[in-house]
Coordinates of C-alpha atoms in Angstrom, one line a residue:
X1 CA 67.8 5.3 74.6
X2 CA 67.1 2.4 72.2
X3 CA 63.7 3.1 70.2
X4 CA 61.5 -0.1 69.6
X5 CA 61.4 -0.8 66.0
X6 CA 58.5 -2.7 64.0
X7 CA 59.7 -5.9 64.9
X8 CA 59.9 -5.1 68.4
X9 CA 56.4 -4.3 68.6
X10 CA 54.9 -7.4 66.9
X11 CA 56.8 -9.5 70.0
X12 CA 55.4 -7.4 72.5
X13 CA 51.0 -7.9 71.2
X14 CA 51.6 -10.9 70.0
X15 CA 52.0 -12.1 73.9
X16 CA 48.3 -10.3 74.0
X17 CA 47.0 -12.0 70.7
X18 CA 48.2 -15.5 72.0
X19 CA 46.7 -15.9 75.5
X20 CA 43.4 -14.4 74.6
X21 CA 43.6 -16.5 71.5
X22 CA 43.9 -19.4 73.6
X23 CA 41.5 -18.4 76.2
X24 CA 39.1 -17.9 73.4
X25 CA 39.6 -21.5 71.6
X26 CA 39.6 -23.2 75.2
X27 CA 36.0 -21.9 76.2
X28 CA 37.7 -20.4 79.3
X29 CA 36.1 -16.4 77.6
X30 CA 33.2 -17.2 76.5
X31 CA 30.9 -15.6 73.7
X32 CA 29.7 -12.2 74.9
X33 CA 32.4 -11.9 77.8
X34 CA 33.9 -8.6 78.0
X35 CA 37.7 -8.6 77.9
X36 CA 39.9 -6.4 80.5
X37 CA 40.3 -2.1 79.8
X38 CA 43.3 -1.6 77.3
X39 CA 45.2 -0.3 80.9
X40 CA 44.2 -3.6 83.1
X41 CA 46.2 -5.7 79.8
X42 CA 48.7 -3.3 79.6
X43 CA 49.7 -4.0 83.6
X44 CA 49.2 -7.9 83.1
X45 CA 51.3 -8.1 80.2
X46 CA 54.0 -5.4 81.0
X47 CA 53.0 -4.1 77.8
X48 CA 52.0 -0.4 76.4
X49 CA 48.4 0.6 75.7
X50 CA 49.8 1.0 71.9
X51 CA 50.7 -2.5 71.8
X52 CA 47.7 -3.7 73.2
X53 CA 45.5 -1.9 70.8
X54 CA 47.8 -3.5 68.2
X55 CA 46.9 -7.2 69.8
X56 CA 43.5 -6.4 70.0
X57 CA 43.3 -5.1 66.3
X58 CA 44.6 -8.3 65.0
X59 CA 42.0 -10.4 67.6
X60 CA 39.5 -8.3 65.6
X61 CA 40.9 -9.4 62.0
X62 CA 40.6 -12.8 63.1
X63 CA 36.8 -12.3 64.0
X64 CA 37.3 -13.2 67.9
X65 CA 36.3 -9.9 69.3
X66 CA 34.5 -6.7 68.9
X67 CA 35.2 -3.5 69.6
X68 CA 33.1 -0.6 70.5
X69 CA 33.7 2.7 71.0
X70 CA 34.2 3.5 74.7
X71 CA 33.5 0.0 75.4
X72 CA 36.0 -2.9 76.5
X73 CA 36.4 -5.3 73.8
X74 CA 33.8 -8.1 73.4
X75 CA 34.2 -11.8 72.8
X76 CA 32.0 -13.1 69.9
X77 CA 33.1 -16.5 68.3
X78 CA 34.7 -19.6 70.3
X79 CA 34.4 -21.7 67.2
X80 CA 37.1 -23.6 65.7
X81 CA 35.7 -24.1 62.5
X82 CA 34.6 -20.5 62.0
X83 CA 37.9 -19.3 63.2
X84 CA 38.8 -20.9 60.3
X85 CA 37.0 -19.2 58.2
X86 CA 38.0 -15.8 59.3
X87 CA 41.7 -16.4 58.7
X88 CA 40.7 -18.4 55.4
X89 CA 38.9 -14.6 54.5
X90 CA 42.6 -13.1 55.8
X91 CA 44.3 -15.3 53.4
X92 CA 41.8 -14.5 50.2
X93 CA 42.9 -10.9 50.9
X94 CA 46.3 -11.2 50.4
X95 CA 45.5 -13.7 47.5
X96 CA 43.6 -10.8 45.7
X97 CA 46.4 -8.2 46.4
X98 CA 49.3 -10.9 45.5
X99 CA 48.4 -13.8 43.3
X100 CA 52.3 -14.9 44.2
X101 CA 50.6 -16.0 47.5
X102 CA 48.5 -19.0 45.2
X103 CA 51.7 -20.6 44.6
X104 CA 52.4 -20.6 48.8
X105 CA 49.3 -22.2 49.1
X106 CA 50.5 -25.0 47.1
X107 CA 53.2 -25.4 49.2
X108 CA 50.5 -25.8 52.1
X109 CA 48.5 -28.5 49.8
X110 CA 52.0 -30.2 49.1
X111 CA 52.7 -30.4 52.6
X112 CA 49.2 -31.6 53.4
X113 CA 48.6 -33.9 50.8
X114 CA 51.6 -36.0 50.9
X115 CA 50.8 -36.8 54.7
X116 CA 46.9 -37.5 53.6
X117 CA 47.7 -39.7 50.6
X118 CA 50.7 -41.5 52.7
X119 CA 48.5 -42.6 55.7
X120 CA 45.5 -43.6 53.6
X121 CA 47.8 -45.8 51.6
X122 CA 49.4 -47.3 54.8
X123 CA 45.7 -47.9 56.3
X124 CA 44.8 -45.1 58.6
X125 CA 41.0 -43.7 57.6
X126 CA 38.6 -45.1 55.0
X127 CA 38.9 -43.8 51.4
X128 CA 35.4 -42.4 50.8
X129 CA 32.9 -42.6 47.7
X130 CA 33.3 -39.3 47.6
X131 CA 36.5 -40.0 46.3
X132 CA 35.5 -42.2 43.1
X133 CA 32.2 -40.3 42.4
X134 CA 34.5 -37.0 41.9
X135 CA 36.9 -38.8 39.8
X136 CA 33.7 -40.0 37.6
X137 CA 33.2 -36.4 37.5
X138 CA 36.5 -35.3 36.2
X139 CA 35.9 -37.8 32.9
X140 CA 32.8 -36.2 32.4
X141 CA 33.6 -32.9 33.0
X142 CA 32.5 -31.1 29.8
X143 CA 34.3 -27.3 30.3
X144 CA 37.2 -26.2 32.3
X145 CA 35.0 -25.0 35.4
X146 CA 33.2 -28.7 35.7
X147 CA 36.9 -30.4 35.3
X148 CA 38.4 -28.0 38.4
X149 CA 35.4 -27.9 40.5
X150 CA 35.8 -32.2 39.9
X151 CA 39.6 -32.3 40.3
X152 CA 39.6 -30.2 43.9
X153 CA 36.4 -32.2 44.8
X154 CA 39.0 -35.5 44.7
X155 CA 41.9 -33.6 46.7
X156 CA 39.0 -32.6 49.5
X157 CA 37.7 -36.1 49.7
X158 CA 40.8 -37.6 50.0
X159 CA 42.3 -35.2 52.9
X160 CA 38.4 -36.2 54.5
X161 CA 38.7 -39.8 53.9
X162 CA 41.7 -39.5 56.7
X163 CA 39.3 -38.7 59.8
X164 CA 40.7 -35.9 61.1
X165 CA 38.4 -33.4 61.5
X166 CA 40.6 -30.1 62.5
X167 CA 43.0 -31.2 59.4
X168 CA 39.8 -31.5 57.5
X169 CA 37.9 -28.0 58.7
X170 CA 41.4 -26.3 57.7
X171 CA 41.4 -27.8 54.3
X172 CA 37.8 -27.3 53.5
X173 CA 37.9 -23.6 54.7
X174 CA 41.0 -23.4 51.9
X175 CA 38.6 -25.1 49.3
X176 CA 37.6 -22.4 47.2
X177 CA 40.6 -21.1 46.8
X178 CA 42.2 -24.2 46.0
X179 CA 39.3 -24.8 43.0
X180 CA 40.3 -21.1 41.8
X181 CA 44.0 -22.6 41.6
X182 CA 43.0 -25.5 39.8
X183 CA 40.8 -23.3 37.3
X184 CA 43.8 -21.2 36.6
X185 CA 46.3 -24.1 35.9
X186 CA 43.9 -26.1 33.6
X187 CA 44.0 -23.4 31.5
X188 CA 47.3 -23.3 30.8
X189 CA 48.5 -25.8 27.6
X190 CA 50.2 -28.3 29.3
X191 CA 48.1 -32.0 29.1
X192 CA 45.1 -33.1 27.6
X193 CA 42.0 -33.6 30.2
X194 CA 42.6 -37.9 29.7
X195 CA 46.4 -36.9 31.2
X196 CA 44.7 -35.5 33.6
X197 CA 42.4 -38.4 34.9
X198 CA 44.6 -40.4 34.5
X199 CA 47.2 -38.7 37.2
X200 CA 44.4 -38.8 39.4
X201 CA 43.1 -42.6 39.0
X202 CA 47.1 -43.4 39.4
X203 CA 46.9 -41.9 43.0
X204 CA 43.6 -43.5 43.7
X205 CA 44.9 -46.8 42.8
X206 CA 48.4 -46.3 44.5
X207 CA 46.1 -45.7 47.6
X208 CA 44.7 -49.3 47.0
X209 CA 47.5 -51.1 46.6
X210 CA 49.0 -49.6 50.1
X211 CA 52.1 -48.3 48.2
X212 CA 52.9 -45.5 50.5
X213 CA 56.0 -44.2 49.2
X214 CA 54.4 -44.6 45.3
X215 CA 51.1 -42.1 46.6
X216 CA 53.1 -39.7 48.0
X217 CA 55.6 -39.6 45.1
X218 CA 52.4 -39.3 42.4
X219 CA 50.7 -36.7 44.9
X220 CA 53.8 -34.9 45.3
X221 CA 54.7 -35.0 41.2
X222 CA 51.0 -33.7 40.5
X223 CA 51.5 -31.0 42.6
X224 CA 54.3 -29.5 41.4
X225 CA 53.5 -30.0 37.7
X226 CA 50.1 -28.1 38.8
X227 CA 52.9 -24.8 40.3
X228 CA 54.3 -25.0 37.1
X229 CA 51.6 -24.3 35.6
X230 CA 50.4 -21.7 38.2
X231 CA 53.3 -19.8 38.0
X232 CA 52.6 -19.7 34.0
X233 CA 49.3 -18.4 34.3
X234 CA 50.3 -15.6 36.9
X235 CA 53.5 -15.0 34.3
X236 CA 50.9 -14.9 31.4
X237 CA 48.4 -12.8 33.6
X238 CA 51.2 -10.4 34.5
X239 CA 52.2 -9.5 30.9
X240 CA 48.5 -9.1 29.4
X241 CA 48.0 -6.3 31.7

């Protein structure tokens, strides 16, 4: 008899977590519907009570249901955007157990960015004000909080400035943690606040032209300066304690 290990479980409630997910997101269950008993899942998934509980935990995490005591589970979001935010809140938590996870998340903004600053360049969306006013900001800025709160402003007008409004409600809900990031890595001795505006007005202006491949290559060389220095501060961090 071959015993299901850890692995083996997450397959089987993740088939749970994924329709009701989508069932959710869809409007087909809408707020306040009651899901099936544990034991009606179980039947129409093939699946154990265990791993159903398990599926249903994790629906909960993610802020789509409620459970009660006694009482079948309860739908209470069908929200995109604040289905967002509960897995942004998931994230911060393994942020604030790991700091290691900050320097994933600049893979995200990497991955993110390049696309944004590429398209923009070759034409797609409308480069908002929002975009000069924060770079005004980050010449004024007059401490380190002013100058990050400034330089993530830019980022988050530039990956708005695209149109895309899912792309958009994923970045924004990312947004303070990103600023935290930024906080950390202007703190670490690297360039002089001038440098720094100036590596930003270089992608604005690259955006301008239309030079596609020369905004992704400045996004993509800020970016992983700014991991350099992130991994510093979390070095420097680690051996203060």
């Amino acid at each position: 008899m071959v015993i299901p290990g850890a692995s083996d479980r997450e397959k089987l409630h993740a088939s749970v977590v994924a329709a009701i997910e989508a069932e959710i997101l869809s409007g087909e269950l809408k707020v306040g519907a009651r899901l099936p008993s544990e034991a009606e899942l179980a039947r129409r998934f093939s699946i154990s009570t265990r791993s159903v509980r398990e599926g249903l935990q994790i629906l909960e995490t993610k802020g789509l249901v409620r459970r009660r005591h006694g009482e079948r589970a309860e739908v209470v979001r069908d929200d995109v955007d604040q289905f967002l935010g509960s897995l942004a809140t998931t994230v911060k938590t393994l942020f604030a157990e790991d700091p290691a996870y900050l320097v994933q998340l600049m893979d995200v903004r990497r991955m993110f960015e390049l696309e944004v600053v590429g398209r923009l360049a070759g034409g797609e969306g409308k480069v908002s004000e929002e975009v000069e006013t924060a770079l005004a900001d980050l010449a004024e800025a007059k401490d380190f909080s002013h100058y990050a709160e400034a330089d993530a402003k830019f980022h988050l007008a530039l990956v708005q400035s695209l149109g895309n409004e899912i792309l958009s409600s994923v970045y924004a809900n990312l947004y303070g943690l990103i600023t935290d990031v930024i906080r950390l890595t202007s703190r670490v001795p690297s360039k002089t606040q001038a440098d720094g505006v100036a590596e930003h007005q270089a992608i604005f202006k690259s955006i301008q032209r239309g030079d596609v491949e020369g905004s992704r290559a400045l996004m993509r060389e800020h970016i992983d300066n700014s991991t350099t220095y992130l991994e510093q501060a979390i070095d420097a961090a680690k051996k203060g304690r």
